[in-house]
PDB file of C-alpha atoms in Angstrom:
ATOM      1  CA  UNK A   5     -14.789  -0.485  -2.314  1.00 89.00           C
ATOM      2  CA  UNK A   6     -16.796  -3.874  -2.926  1.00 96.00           C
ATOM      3  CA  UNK A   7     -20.045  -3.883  -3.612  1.00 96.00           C
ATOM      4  CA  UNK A   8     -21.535  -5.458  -0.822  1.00 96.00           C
ATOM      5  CA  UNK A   9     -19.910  -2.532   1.609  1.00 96.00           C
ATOM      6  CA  UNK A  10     -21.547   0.402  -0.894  1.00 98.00           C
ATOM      7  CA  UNK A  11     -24.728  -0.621   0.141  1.00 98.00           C
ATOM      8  CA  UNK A  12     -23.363  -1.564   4.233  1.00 98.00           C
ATOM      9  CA  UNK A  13     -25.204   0.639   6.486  1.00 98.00           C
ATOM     10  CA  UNK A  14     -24.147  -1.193   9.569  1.00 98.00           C
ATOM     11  CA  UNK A  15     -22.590   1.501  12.294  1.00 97.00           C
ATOM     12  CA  UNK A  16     -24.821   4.359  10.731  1.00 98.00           C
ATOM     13  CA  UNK A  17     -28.288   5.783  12.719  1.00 98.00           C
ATOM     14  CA  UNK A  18     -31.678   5.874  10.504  1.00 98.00           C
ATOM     15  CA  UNK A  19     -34.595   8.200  11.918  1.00 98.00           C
ATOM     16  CA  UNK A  20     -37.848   7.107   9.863  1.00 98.00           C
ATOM     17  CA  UNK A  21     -40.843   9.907  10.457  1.00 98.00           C
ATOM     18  CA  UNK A  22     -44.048   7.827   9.993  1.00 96.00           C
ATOM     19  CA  UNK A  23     -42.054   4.554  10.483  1.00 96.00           C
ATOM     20  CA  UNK A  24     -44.861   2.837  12.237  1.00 94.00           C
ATOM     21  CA  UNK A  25     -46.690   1.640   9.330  1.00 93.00           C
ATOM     22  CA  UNK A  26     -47.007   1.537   5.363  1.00 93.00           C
ATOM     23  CA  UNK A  27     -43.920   2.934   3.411  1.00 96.00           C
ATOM     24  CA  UNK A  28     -42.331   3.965   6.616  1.00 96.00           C
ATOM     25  CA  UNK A  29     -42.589   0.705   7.744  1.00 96.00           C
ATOM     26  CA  UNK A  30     -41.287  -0.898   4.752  1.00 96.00           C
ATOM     27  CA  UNK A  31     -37.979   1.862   4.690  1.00 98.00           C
ATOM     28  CA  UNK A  32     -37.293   0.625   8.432  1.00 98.00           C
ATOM     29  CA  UNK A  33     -36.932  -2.558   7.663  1.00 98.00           C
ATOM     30  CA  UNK A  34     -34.696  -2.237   4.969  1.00 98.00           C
ATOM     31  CA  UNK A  35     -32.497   0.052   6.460  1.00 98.00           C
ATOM     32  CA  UNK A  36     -31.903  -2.666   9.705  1.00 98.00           C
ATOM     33  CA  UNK A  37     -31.836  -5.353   6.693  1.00 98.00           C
ATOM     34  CA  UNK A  38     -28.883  -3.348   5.552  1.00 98.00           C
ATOM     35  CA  UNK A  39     -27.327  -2.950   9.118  1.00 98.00           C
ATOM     36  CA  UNK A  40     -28.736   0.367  10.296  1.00 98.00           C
ATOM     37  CA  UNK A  41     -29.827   0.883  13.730  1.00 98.00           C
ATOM     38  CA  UNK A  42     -33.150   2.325  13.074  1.00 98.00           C
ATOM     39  CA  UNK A  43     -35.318   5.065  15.122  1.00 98.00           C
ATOM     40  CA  UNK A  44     -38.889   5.046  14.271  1.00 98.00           C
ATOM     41  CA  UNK A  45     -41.356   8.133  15.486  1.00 98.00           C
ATOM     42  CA  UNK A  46     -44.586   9.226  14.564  1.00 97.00           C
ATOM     43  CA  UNK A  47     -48.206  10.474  16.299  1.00 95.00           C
ATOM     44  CA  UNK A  48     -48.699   7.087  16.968  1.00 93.00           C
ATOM     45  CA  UNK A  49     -46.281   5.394  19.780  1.00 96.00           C
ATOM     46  CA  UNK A  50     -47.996   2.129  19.643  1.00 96.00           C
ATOM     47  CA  UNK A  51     -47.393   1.201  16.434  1.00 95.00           C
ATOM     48  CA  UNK A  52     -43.749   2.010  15.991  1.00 97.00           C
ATOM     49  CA  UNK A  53     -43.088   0.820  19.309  1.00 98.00           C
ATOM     50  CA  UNK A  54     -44.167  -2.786  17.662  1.00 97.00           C
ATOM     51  CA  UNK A  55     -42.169  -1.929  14.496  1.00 98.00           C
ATOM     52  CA  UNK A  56     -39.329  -1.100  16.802  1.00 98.00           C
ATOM     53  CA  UNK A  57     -39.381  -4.523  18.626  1.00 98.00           C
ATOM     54  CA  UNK A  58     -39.693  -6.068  14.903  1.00 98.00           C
ATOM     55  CA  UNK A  59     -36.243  -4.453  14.377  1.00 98.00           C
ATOM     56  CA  UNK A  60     -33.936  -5.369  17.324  1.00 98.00           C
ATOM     57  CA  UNK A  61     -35.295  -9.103  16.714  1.00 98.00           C
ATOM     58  CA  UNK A  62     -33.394  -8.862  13.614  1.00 97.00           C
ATOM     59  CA  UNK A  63     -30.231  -7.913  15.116  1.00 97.00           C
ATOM     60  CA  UNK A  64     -30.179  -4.271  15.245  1.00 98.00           C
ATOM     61  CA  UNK A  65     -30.626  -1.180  18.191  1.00 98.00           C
ATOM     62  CA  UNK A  66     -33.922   0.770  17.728  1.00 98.00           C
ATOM     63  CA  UNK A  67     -36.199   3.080  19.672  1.00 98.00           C
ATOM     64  CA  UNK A  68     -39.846   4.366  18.916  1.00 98.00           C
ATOM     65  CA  UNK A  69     -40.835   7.476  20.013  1.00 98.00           C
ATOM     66  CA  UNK A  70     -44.047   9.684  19.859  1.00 97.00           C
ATOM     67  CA  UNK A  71     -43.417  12.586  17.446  1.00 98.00           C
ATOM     68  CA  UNK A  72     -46.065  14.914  15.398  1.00 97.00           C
ATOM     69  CA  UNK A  73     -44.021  16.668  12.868  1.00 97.00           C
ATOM     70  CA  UNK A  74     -46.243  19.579  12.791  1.00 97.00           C
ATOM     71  CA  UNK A  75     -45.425  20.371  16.157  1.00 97.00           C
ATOM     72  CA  UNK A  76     -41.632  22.158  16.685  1.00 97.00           C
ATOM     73  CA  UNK A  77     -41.688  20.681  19.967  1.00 98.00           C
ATOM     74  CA  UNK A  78     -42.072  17.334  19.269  1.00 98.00           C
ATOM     75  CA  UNK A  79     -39.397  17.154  16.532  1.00 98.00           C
ATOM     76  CA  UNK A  80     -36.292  19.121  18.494  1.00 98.00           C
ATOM     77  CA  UNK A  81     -37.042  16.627  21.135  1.00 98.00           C
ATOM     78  CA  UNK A  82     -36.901  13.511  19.016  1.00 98.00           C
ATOM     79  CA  UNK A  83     -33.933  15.223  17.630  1.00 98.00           C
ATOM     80  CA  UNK A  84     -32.243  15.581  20.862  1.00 98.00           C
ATOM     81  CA  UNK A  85     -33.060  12.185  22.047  1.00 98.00           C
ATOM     82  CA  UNK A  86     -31.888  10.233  19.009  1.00 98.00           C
ATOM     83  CA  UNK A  87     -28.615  11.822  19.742  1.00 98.00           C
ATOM     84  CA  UNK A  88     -28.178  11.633  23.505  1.00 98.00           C
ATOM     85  CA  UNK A  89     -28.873   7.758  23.040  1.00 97.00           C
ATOM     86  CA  UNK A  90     -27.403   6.889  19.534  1.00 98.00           C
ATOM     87  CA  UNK A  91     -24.768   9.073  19.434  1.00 98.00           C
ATOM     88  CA  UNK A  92     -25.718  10.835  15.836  1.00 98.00           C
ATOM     89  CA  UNK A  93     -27.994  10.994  13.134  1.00 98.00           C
ATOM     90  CA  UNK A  94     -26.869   9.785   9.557  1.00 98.00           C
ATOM     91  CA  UNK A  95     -29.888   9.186   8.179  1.00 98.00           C
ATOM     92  CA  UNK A  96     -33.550  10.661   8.352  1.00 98.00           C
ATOM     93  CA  UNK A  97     -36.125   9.548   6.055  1.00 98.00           C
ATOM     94  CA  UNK A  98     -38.927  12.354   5.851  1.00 98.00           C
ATOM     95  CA  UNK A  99     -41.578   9.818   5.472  1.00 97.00           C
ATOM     96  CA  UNK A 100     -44.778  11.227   7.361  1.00 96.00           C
ATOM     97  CA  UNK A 101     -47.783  12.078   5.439  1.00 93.00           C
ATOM     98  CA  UNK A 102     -51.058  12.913   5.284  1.00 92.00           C
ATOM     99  CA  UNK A 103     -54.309  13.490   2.559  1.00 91.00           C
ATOM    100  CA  UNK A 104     -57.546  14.304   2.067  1.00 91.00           C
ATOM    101  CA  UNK A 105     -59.389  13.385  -1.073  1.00 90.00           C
ATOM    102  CA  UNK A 106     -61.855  15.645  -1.848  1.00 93.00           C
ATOM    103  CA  UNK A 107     -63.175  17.520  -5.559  1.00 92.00           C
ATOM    104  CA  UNK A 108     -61.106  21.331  -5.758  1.00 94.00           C
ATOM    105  CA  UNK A 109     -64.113  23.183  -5.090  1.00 94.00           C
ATOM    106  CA  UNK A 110     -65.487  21.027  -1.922  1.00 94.00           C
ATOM    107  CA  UNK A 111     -61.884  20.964   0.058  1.00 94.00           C
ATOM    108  CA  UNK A 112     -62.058  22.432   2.861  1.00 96.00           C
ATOM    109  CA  UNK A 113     -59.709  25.024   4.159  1.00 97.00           C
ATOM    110  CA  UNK A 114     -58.170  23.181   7.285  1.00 97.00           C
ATOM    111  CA  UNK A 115     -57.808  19.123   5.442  1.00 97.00           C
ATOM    112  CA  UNK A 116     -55.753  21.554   3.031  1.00 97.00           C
ATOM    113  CA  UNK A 117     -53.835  23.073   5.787  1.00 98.00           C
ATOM    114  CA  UNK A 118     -53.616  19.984   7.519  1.00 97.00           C
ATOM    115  CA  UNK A 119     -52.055  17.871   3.921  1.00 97.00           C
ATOM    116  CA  UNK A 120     -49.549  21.210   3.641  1.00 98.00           C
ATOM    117  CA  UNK A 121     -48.447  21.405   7.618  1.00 98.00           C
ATOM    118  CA  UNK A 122     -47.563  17.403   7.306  1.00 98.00           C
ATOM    119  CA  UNK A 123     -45.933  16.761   4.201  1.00 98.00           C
ATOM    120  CA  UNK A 124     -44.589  20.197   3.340  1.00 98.00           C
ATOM    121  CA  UNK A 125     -43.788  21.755   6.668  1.00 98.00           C
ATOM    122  CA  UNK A 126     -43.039  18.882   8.570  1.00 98.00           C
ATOM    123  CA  UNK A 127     -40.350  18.056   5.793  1.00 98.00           C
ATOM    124  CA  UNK A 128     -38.786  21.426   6.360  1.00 98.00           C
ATOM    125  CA  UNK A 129     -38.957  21.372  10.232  1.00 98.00           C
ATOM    126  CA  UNK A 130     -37.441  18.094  10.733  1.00 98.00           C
ATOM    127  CA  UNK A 131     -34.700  18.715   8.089  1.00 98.00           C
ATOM    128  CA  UNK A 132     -34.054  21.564  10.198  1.00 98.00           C
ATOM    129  CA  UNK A 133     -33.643  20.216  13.123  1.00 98.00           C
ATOM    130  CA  UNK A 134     -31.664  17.098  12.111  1.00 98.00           C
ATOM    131  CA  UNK A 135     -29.682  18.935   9.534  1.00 98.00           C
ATOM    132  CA  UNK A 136     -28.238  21.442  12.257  1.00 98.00           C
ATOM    133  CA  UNK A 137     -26.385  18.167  13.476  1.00 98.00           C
ATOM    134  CA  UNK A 138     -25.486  17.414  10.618  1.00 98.00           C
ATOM    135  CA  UNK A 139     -23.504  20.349   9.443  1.00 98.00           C
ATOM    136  CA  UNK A 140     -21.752  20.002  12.766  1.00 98.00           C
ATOM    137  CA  UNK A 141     -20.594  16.612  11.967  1.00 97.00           C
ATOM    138  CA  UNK A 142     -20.242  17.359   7.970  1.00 98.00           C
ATOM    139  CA  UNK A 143     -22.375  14.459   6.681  1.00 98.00           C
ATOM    140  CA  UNK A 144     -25.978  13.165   6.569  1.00 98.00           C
ATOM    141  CA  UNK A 145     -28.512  11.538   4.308  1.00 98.00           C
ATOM    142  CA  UNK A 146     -31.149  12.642   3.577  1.00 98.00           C
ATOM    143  CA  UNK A 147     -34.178  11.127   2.050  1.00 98.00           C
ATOM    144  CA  UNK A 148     -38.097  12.704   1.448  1.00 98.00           C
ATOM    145  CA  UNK A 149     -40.553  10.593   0.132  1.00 98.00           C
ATOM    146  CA  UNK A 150     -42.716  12.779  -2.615  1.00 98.00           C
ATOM    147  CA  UNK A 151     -44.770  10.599  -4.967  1.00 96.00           C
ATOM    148  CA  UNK A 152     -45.876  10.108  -8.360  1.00 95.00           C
ATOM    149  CA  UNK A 153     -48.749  12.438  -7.729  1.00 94.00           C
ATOM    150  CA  UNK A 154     -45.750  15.276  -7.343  1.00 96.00           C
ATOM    151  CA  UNK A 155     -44.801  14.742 -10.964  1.00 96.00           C
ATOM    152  CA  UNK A 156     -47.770  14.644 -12.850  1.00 93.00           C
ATOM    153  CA  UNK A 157     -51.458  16.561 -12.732  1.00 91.00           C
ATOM    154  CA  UNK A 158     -54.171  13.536 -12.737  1.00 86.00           C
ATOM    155  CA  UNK A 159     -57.181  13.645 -13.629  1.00 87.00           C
ATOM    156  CA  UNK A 160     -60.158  13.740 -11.123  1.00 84.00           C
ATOM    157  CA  UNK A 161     -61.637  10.261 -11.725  1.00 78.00           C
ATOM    158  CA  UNK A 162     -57.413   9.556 -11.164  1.00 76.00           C
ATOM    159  CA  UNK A 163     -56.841  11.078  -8.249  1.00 82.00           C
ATOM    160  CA  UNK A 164     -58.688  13.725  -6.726  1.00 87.00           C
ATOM    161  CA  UNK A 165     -56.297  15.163  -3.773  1.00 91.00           C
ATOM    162  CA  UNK A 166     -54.804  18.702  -5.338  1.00 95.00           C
ATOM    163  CA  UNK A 167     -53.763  19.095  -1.350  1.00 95.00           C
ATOM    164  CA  UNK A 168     -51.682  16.250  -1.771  1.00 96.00           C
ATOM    165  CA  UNK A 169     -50.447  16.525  -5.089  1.00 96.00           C
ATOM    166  CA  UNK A 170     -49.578  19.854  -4.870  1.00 97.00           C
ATOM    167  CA  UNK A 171     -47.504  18.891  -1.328  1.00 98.00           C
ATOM    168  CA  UNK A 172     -45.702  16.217  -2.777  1.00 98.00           C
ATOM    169  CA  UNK A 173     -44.865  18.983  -5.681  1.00 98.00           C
ATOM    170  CA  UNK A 174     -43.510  21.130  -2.935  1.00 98.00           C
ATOM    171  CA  UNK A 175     -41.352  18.577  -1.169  1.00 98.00           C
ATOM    172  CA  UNK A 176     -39.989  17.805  -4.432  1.00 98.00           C
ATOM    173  CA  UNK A 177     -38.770  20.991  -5.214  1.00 98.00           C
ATOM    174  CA  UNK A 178     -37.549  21.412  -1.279  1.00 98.00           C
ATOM    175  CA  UNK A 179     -35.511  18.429  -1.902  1.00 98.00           C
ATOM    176  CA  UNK A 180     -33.755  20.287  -5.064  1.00 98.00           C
ATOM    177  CA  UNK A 181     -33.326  23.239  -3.312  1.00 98.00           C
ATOM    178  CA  UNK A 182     -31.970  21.840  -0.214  1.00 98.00           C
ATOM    179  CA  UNK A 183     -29.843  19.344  -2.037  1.00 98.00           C
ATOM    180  CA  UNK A 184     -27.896  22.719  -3.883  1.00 98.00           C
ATOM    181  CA  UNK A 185     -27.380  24.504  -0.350  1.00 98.00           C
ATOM    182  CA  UNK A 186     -26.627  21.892   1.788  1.00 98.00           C
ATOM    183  CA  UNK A 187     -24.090  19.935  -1.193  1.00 98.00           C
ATOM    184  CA  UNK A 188     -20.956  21.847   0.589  1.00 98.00           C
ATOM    185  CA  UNK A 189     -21.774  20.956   4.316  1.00 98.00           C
ATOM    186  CA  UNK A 190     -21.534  16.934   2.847  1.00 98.00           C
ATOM    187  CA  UNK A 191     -25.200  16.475   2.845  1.00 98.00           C
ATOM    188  CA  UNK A 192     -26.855  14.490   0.791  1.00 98.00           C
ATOM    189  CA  UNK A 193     -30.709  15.524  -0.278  1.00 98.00           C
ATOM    190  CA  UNK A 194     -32.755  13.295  -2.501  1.00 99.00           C
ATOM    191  CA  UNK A 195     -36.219  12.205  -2.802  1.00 98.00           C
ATOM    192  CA  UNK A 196     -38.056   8.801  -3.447  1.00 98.00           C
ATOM    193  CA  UNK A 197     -41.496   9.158  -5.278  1.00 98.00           C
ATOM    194  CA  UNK A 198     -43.693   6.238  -4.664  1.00 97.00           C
ATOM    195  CA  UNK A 199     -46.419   5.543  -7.491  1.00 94.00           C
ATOM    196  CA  UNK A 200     -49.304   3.324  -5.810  1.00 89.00           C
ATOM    197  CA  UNK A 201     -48.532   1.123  -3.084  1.00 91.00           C
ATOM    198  CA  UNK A 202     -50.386  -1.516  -1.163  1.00 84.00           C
ATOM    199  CA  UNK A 203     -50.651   0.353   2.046  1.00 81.00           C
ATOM    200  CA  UNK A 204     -53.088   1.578   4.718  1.00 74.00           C
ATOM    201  CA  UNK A 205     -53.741   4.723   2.904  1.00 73.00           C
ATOM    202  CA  UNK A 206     -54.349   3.659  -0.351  1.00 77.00           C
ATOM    203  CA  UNK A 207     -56.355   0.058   1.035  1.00 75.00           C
ATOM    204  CA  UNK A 208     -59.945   1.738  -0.205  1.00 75.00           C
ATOM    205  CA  UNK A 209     -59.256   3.058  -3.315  1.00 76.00           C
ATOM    206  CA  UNK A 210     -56.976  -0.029  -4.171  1.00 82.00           C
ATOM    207  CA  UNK A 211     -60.395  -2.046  -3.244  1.00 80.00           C
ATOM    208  CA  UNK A 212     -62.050  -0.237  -5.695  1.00 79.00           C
ATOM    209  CA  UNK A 213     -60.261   0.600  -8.812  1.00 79.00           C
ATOM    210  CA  UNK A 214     -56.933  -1.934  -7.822  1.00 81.00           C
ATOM    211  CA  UNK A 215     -56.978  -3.349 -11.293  1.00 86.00           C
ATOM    212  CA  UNK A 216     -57.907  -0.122 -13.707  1.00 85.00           C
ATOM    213  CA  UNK A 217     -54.894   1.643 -11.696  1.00 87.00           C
ATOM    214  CA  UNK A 218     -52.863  -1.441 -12.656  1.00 91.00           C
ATOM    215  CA  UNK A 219     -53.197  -1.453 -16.049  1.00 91.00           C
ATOM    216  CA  UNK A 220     -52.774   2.087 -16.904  1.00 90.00           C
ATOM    217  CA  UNK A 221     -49.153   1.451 -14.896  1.00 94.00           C
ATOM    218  CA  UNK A 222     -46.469   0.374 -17.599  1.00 96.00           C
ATOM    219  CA  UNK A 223     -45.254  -2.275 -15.841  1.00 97.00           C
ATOM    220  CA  UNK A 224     -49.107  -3.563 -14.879  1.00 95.00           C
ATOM    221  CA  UNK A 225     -49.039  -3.825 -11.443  1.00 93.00           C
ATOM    222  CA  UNK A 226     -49.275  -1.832  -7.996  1.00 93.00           C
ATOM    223  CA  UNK A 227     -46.217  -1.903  -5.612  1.00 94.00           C
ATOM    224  CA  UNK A 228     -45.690  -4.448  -2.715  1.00 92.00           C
ATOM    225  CA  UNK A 229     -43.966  -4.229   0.161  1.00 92.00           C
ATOM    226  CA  UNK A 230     -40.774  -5.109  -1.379  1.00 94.00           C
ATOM    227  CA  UNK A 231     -40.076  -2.547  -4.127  1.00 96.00           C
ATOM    228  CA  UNK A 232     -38.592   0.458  -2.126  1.00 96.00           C
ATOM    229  CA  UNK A 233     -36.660  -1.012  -0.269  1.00 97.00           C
ATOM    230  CA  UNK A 234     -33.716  -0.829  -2.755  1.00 98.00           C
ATOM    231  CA  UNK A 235     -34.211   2.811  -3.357  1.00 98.00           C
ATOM    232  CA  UNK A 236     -34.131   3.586  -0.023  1.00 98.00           C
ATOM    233  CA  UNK A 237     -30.844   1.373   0.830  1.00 98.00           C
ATOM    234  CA  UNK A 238     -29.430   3.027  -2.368  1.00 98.00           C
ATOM    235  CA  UNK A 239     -30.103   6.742  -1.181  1.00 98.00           C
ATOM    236  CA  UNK A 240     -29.147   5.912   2.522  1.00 98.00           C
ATOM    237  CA  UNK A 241     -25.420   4.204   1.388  1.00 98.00           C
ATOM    238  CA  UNK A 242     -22.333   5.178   0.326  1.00 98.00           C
ATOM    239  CA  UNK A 243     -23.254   3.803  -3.089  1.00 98.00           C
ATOM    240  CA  UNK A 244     -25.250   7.289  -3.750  1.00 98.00           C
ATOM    241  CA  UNK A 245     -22.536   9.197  -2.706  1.00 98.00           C
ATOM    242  CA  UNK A 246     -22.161  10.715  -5.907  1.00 98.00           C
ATOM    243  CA  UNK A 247     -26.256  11.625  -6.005  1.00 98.00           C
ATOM    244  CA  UNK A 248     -27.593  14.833  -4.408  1.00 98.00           C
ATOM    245  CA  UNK A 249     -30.929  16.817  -5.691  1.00 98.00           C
ATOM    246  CA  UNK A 250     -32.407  13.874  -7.324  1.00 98.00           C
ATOM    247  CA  UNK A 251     -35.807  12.107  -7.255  1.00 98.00           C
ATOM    248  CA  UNK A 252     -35.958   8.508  -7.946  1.00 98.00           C
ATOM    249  CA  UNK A 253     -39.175   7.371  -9.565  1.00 98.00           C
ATOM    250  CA  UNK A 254     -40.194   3.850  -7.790  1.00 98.00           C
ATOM    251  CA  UNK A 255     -44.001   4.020  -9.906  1.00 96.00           C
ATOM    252  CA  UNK A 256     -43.801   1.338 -12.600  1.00 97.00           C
ATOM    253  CA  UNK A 257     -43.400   3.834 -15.420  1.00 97.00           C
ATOM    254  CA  UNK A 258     -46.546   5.821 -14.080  1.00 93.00           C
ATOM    255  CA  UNK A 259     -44.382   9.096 -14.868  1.00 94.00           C
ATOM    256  CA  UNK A 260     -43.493   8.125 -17.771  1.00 93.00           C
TER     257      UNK A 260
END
């Protein structure tokens, strides 16, 4: 196979949880770069809806839809509906995410519950959902998004989010654990963990401290909105098709 068609994605379906901004946003785009039609969901319709628009401008189908991943509801239907209207699912990106930074001993109970029922839960329930289909058809991809902060234990004047950390810990070990059951129904289960990145979420902190957290980085610099979007071809292609359990570090040597 040449190179160029191990990293073709054209004829395959991408859902993106959380694709209506940030990472998710940035995953999208790369997956219709590589010729994916691309689904995007998350709480809020308005945003992916412009991120789906952004999409079929450059040449492929999409659809946005309103999804909370907390709720069981809301993900068998955006299950369901990918399918009735694209036919499958080859692809789903568990990219929704939440935190809450706060000192260990002033978090409160329910911004800890609400970190855990996003990234941990939501991770299981829509890898559920889509995963049923997959088995059915005998192949899927796919792909959680863990970080940096599930690899390492910062210190507080670091980062000071256990919820988080401790989630992205979880999803990381989900992914392994997944990757080992699900290896035998063709199913692919890998993870990309994001060090810091330019987005929404980390806009205030990067405003404060953007150039210590650069220089303690290896490579001496934060990530744009180019530098997973390789990864996440990568992990989505038939280029990784030799890759299950694994959890690509995209950090600038944080981890290392």
């Amino acid at each position: 196979m040449h190179i160029h068609q191990l990293f073709d994605l054209k004829g395959k379906v991408a859902l993106v949880t959380g694709g209506g901004r940030g990472l998710g946003e940035q995953i999208a785009k790369a997956l219709a770069e590589a010729g994916a039609d691309v689904v995007v969901c998350s709480r809020k319709l308005d945003n992916c809806q412009q991120i789906a628009t952004e999409l079929e401008e450059m040449g492929v189908r999409s659809l946005a839809l309103e999804c909370d991943v907390t709720k069981q509801e809301d993900i068998n239907r955006t299950v369901a509906e990918v399918i009735e209207q694209f036919g499958a699912i080859d692809i789903l990106v568990n990219n929704s995410g939440a935190t809450w930074g706060a000192p260990v001993v002033d978090m409160p109970l329910e911004a800890w519950n609400k970190v855990m029922d996003v990234n941990v839960t939501g991770t299981f329930l829509m890898s559920q959902a889509a995963g049923r289909h997959m088995i059915e058809r005998g192949y899927g991809k796919i792909i959680n998004i863990a970080s940096s902060a599930g690899l390492r234990a910062d210190p507080p004047e670091g980062l000071n989010a256990i919820g988080y950390s401790t989630s992205k810990a979880a999803v990381i070990h989900f992914t392994k654990d997944l990757a080992r059951k699900w290896a035998r129904h063709g199913i692919y289960v890998n993870a990309i963990a994001p060090g810091f990145f330019a987005t929404k979420m980390t806009k205030a902190l990067l405003e404060k401290r953007g150039d210590a957290i650069a220089a303690r980085i290896p490579l001496g610099k934060i990530g744009d909105e180019t530098m997973l979007k390789g990864a996440a071809v990568y992990l989505s292609s038939p280029a990784s098709d030799f890759v299950t359990g694994q959890i690509l570090s995209v950090d600038g040597g944080s981890t290392l």
